[in-house]
PDB file of C-alpha atoms and ligand atoms in Angstrom:
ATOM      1  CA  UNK A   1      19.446  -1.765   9.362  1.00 78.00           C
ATOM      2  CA  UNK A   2      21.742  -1.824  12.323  1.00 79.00           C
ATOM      3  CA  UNK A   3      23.312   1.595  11.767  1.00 88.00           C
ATOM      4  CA  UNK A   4      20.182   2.837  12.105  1.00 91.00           C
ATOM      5  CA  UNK A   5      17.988   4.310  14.831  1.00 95.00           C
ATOM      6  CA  UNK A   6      13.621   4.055  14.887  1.00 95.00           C
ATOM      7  CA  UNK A   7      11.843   6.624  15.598  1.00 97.00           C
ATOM      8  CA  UNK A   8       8.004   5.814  16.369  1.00 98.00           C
ATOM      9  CA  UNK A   9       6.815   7.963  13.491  1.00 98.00           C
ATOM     10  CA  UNK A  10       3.126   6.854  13.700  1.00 98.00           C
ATOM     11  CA  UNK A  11       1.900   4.604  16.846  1.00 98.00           C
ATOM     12  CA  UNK A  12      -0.169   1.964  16.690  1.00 98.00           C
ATOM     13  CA  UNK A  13      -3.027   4.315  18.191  1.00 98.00           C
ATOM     14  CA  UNK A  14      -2.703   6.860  15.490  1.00 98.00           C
ATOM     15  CA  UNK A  15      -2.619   3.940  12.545  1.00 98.00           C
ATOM     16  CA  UNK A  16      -5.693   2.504  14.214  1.00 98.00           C
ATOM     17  CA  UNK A  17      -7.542   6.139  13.927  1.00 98.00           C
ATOM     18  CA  UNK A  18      -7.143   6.701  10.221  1.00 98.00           C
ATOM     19  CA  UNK A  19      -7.318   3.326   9.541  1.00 98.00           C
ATOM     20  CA  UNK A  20     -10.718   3.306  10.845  1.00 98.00           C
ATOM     21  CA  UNK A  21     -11.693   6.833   9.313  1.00 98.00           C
ATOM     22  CA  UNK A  22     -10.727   5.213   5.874  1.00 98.00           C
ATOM     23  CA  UNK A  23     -12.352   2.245   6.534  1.00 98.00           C
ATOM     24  CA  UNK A  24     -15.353   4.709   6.967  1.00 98.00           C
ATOM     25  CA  UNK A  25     -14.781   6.381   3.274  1.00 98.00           C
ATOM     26  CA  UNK A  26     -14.434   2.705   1.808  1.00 98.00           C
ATOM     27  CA  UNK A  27     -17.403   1.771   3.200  1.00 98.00           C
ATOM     28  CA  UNK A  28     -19.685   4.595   2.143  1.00 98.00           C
ATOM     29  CA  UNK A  29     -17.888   4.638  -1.277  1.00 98.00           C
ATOM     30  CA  UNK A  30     -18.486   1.096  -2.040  1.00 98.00           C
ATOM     31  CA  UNK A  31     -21.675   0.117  -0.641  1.00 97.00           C
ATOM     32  CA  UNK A  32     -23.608  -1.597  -3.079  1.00 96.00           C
ATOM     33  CA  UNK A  33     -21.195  -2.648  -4.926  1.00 96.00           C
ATOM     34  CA  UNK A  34     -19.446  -5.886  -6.203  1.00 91.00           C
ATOM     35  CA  UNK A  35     -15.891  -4.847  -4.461  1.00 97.00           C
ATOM     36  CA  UNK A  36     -12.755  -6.972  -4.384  1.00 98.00           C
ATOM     37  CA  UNK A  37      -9.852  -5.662  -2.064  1.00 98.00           C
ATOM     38  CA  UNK A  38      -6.536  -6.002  -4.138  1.00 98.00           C
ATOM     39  CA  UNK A  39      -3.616  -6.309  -1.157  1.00 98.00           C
ATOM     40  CA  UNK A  40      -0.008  -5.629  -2.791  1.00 98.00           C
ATOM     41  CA  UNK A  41       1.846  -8.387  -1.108  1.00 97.00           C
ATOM     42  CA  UNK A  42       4.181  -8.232   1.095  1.00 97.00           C
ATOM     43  CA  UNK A  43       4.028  -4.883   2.804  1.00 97.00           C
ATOM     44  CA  UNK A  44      -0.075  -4.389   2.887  1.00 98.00           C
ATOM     45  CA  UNK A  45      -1.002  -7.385   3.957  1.00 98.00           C
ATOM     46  CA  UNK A  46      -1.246  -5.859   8.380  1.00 98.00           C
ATOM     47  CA  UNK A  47      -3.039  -2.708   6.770  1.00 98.00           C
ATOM     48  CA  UNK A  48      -5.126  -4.595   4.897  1.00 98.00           C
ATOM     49  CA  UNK A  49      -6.116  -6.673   7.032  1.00 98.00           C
ATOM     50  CA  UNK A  50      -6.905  -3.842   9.482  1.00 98.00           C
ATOM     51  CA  UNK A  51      -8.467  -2.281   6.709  1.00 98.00           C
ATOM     52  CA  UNK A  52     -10.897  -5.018   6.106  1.00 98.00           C
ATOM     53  CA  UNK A  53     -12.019  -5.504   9.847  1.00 98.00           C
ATOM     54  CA  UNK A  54     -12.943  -2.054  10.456  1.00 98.00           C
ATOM     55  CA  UNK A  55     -15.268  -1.868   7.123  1.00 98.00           C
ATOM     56  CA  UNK A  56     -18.871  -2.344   6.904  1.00 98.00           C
ATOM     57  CA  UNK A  57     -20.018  -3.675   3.792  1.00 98.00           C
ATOM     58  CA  UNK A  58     -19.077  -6.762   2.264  1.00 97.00           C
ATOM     59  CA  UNK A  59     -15.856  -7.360  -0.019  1.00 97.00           C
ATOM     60  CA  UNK A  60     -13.788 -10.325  -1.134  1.00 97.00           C
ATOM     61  CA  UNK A  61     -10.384 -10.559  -0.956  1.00 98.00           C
ATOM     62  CA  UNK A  62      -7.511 -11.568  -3.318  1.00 98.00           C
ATOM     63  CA  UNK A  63      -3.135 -10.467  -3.295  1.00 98.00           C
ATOM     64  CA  UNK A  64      -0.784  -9.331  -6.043  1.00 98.00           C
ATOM     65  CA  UNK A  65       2.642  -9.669  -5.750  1.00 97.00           C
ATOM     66  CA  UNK A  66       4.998  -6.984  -7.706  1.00 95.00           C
ATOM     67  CA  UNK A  67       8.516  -7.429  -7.961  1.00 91.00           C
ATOM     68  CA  UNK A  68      10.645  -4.482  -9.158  1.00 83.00           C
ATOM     69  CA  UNK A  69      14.639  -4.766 -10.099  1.00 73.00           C
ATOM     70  CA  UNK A  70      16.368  -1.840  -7.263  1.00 66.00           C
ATOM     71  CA  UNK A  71      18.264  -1.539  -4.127  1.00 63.00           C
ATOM     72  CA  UNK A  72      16.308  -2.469  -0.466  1.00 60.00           C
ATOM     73  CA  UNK A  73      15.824   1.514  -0.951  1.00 64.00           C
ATOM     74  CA  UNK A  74      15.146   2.381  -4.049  1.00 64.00           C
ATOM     75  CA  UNK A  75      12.667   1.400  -7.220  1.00 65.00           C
ATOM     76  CA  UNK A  76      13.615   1.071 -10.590  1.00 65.00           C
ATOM     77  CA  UNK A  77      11.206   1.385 -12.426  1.00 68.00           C
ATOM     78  CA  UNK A  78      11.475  -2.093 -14.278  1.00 84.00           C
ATOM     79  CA  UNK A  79       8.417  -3.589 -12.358  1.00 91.00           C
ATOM     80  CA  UNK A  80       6.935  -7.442 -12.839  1.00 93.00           C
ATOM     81  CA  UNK A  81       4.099  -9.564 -11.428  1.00 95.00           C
ATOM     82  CA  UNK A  82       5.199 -12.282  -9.629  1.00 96.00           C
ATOM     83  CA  UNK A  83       2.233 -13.518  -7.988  1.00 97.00           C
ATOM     84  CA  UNK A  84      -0.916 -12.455 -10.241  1.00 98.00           C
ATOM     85  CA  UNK A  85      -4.801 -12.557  -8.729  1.00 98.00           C
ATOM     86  CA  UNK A  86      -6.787 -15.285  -9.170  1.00 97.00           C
ATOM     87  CA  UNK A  87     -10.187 -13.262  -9.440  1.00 95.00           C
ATOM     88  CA  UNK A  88     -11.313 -12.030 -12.736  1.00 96.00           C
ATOM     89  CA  UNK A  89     -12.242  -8.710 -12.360  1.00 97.00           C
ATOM     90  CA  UNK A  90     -13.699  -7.318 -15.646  1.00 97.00           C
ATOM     91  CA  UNK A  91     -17.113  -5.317 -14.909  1.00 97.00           C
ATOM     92  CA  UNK A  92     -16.138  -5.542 -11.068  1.00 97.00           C
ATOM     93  CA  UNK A  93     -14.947  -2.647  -8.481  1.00 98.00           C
ATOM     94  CA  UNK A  94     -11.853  -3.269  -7.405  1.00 98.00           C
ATOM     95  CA  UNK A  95      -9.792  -1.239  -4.527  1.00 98.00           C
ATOM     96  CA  UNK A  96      -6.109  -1.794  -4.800  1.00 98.00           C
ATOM     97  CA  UNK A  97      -4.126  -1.891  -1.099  1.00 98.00           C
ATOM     98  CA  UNK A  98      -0.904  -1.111  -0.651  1.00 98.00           C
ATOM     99  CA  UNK A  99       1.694   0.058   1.865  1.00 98.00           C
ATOM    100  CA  UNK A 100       3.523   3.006   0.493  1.00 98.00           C
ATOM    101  CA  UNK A 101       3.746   4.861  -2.815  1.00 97.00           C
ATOM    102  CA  UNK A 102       7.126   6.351  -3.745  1.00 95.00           C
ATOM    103  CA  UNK A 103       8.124   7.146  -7.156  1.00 94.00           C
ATOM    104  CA  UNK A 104       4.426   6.309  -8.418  1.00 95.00           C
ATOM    105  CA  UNK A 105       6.256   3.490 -10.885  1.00 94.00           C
ATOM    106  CA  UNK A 106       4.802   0.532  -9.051  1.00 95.00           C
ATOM    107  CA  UNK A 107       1.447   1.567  -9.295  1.00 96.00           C
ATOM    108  CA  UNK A 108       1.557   3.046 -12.653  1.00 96.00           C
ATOM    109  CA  UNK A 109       2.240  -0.476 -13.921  1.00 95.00           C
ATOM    110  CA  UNK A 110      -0.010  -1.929 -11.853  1.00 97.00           C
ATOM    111  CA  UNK A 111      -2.754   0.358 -12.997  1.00 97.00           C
ATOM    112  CA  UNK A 112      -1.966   0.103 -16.489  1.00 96.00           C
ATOM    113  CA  UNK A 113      -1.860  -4.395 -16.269  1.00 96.00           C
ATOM    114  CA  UNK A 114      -5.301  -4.135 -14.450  1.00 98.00           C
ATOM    115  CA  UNK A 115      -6.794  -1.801 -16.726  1.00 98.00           C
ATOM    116  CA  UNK A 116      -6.328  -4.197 -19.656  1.00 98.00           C
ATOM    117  CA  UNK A 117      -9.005  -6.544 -17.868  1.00 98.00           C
ATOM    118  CA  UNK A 118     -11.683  -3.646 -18.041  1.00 98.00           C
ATOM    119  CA  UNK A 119     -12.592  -3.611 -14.698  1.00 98.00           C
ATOM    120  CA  UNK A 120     -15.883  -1.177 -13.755  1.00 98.00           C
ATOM    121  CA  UNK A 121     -13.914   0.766 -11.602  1.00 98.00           C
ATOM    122  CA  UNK A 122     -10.055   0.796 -10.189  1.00 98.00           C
ATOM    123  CA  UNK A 123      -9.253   2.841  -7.232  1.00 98.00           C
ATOM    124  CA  UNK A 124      -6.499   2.733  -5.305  1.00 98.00           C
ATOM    125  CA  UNK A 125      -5.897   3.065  -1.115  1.00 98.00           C
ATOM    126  CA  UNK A 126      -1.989   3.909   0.806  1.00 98.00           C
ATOM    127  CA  UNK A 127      -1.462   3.429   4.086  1.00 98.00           C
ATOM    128  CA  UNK A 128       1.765   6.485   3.106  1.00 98.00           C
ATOM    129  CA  UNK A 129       1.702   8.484   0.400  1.00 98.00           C
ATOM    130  CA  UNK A 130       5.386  10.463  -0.325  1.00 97.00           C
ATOM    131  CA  UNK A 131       3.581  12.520  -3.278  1.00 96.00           C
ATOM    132  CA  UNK A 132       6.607  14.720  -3.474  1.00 95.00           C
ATOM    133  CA  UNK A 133       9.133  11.778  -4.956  1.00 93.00           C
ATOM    134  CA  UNK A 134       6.983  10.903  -8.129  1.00 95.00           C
ATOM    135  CA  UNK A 135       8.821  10.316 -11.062  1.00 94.00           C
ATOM    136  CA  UNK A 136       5.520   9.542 -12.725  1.00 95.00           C
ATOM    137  CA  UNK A 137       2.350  11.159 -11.903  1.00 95.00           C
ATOM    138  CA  UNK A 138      -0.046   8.438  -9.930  1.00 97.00           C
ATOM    139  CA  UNK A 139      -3.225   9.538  -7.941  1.00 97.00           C
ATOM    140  CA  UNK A 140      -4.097   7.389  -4.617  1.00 98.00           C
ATOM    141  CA  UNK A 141      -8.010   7.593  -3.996  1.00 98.00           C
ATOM    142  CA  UNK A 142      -7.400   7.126  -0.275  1.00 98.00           C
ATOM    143  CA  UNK A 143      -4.595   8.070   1.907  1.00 98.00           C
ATOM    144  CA  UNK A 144      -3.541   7.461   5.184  1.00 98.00           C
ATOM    145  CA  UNK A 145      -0.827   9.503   5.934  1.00 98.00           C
ATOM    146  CA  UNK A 146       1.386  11.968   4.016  1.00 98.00           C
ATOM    147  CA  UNK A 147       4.822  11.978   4.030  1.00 98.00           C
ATOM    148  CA  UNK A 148       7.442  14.229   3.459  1.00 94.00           C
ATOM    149  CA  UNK A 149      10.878  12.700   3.876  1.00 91.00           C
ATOM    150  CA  UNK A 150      12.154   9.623   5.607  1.00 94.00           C
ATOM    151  CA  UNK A 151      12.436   5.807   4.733  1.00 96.00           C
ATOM    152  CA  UNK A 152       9.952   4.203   7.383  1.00 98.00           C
ATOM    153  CA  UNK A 153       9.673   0.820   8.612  1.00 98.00           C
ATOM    154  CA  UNK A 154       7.183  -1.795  10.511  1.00 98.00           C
ATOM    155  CA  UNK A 155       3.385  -2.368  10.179  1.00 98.00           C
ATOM    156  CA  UNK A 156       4.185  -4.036   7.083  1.00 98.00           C
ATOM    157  CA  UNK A 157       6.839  -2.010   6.041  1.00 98.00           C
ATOM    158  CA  UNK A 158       9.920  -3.075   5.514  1.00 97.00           C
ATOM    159  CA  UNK A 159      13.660  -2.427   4.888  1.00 96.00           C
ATOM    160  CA  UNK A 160      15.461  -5.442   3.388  1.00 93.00           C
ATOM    161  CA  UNK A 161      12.586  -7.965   4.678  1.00 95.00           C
ATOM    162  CA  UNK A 162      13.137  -6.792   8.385  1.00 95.00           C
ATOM    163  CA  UNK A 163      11.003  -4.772  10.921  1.00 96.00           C
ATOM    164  CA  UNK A 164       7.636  -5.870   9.330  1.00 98.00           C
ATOM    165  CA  UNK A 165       6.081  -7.390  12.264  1.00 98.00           C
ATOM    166  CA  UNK A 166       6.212  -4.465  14.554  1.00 98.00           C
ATOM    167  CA  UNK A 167       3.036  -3.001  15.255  1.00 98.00           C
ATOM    168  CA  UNK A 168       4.322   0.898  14.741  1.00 98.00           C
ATOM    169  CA  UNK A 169       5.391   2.996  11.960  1.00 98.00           C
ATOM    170  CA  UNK A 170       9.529   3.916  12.846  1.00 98.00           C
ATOM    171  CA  UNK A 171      11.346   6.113  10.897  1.00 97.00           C
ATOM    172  CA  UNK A 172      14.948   5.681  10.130  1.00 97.00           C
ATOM    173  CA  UNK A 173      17.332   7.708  11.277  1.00 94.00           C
ATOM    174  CA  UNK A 174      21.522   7.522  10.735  1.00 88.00           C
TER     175      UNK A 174
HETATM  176  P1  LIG B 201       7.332   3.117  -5.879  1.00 87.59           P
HETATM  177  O1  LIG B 201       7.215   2.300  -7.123  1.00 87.59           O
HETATM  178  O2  LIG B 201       8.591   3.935  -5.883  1.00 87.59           O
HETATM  179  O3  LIG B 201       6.117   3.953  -5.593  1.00 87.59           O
HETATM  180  O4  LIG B 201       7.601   2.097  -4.742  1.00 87.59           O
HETATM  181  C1  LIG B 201       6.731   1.692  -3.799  1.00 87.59           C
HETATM  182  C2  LIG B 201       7.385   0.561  -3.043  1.00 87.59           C
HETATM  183  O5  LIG B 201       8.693   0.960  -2.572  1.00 87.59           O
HETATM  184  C3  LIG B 201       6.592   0.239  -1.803  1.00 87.59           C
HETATM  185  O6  LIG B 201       5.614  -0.732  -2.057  1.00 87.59           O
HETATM  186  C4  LIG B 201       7.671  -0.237  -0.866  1.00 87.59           C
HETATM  187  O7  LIG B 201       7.923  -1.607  -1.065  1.00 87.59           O
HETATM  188  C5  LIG B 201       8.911   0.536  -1.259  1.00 87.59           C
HETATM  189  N1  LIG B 201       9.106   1.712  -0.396  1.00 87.59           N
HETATM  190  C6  LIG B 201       9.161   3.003  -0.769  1.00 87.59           C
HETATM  191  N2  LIG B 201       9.385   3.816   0.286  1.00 87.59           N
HETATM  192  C7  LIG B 201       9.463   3.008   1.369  1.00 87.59           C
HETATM  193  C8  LIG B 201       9.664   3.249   2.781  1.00 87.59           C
HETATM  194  O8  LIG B 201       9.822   4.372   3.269  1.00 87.59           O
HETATM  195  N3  LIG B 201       9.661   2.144   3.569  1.00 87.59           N
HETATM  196  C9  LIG B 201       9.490   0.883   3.103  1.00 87.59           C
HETATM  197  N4  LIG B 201       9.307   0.611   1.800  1.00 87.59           N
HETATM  198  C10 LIG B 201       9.294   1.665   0.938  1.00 87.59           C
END
């Protein structure tokens, strides 16, 4: 990550808005109802937990862990849990949280596995959404930010394990 430069892409003031504005959306959407926040481990778990603060109704929690075969860049496509739930979640709402969507494959899977267990409803919440990279078609319910072009790092991003902890959205730049 050396050769590259950050760029504050989206500060910690402008995360905290829409965070809070789709905290709003959750919380209207769900209220009522028996909700369990999904966090796709590692890269939601600073979103998520912002996510979860800033709501008003009451949810419990659980993390997935995905692991897909590619480059510190790149997916493959070949995707795997590593680290299933522990909550059973047939008849229940859940809302899946997760960093970034890409190429659409992680989710895809993900939504497919889930499915299987007959949940009442599965909707799914990105801090980033790059809808123009699909390779398969996937629809986030809930959307932070979109993005055009750019690999970005920090607020739970990261590139190769690094820049996680910082409290910004960078993007890269050679
Ligand atoms: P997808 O299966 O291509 O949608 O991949 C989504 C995953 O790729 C995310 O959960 C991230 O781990 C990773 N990813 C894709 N773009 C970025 C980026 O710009 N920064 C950091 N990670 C990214």
């Amino acid at each position: 990550m050396e050769r590259y430069r950050k760029k504050v892409l989206y500060s910690r003031d402008v995360i905290d808005e829409r965070v809070k504005a789709l905290a709003g959306q959750v919380s209207r959407d769900f209220s009522g109802k028996d909700l369990i926040v999904v966090g796709v481990l590692k890269g939601s778990f600073m979103f998520m937990a912002d996510l979860i603060r800033a709501m008003t109704i009451p949810c419990t929690i659980d993390f997935i862990r995905l692991a897909s075969y590619g480059s510190a860049t790149v997916t493959s496509g070949k995707v795997r849990i590593t680290k299933d739930i522990e909550t059973p979640i047939t008849g229940r709402d859940v809302l899946i949280v997760e960093d970034i969507i890409d190429t659409g494959l992680t989710l895809a899977f993900l939504k497919e596995k889930l499915l299987e267990r007959n949940p009442r409803s599965l909707k799914f919440c990105t801090l980033i959404d790059k809808k123009h990279r699909r390779k398969v078609e996937f629809h986030s319910d809930y959307v932070g930010f979109d993005l055009d072009q750019g690999f970005v790092v920090g607020y739970g991003l990261d590139f190769d394990e690094k820049a996680r902890y910082l409290p910004d959205v960078y993007v890269l730049e050679e």
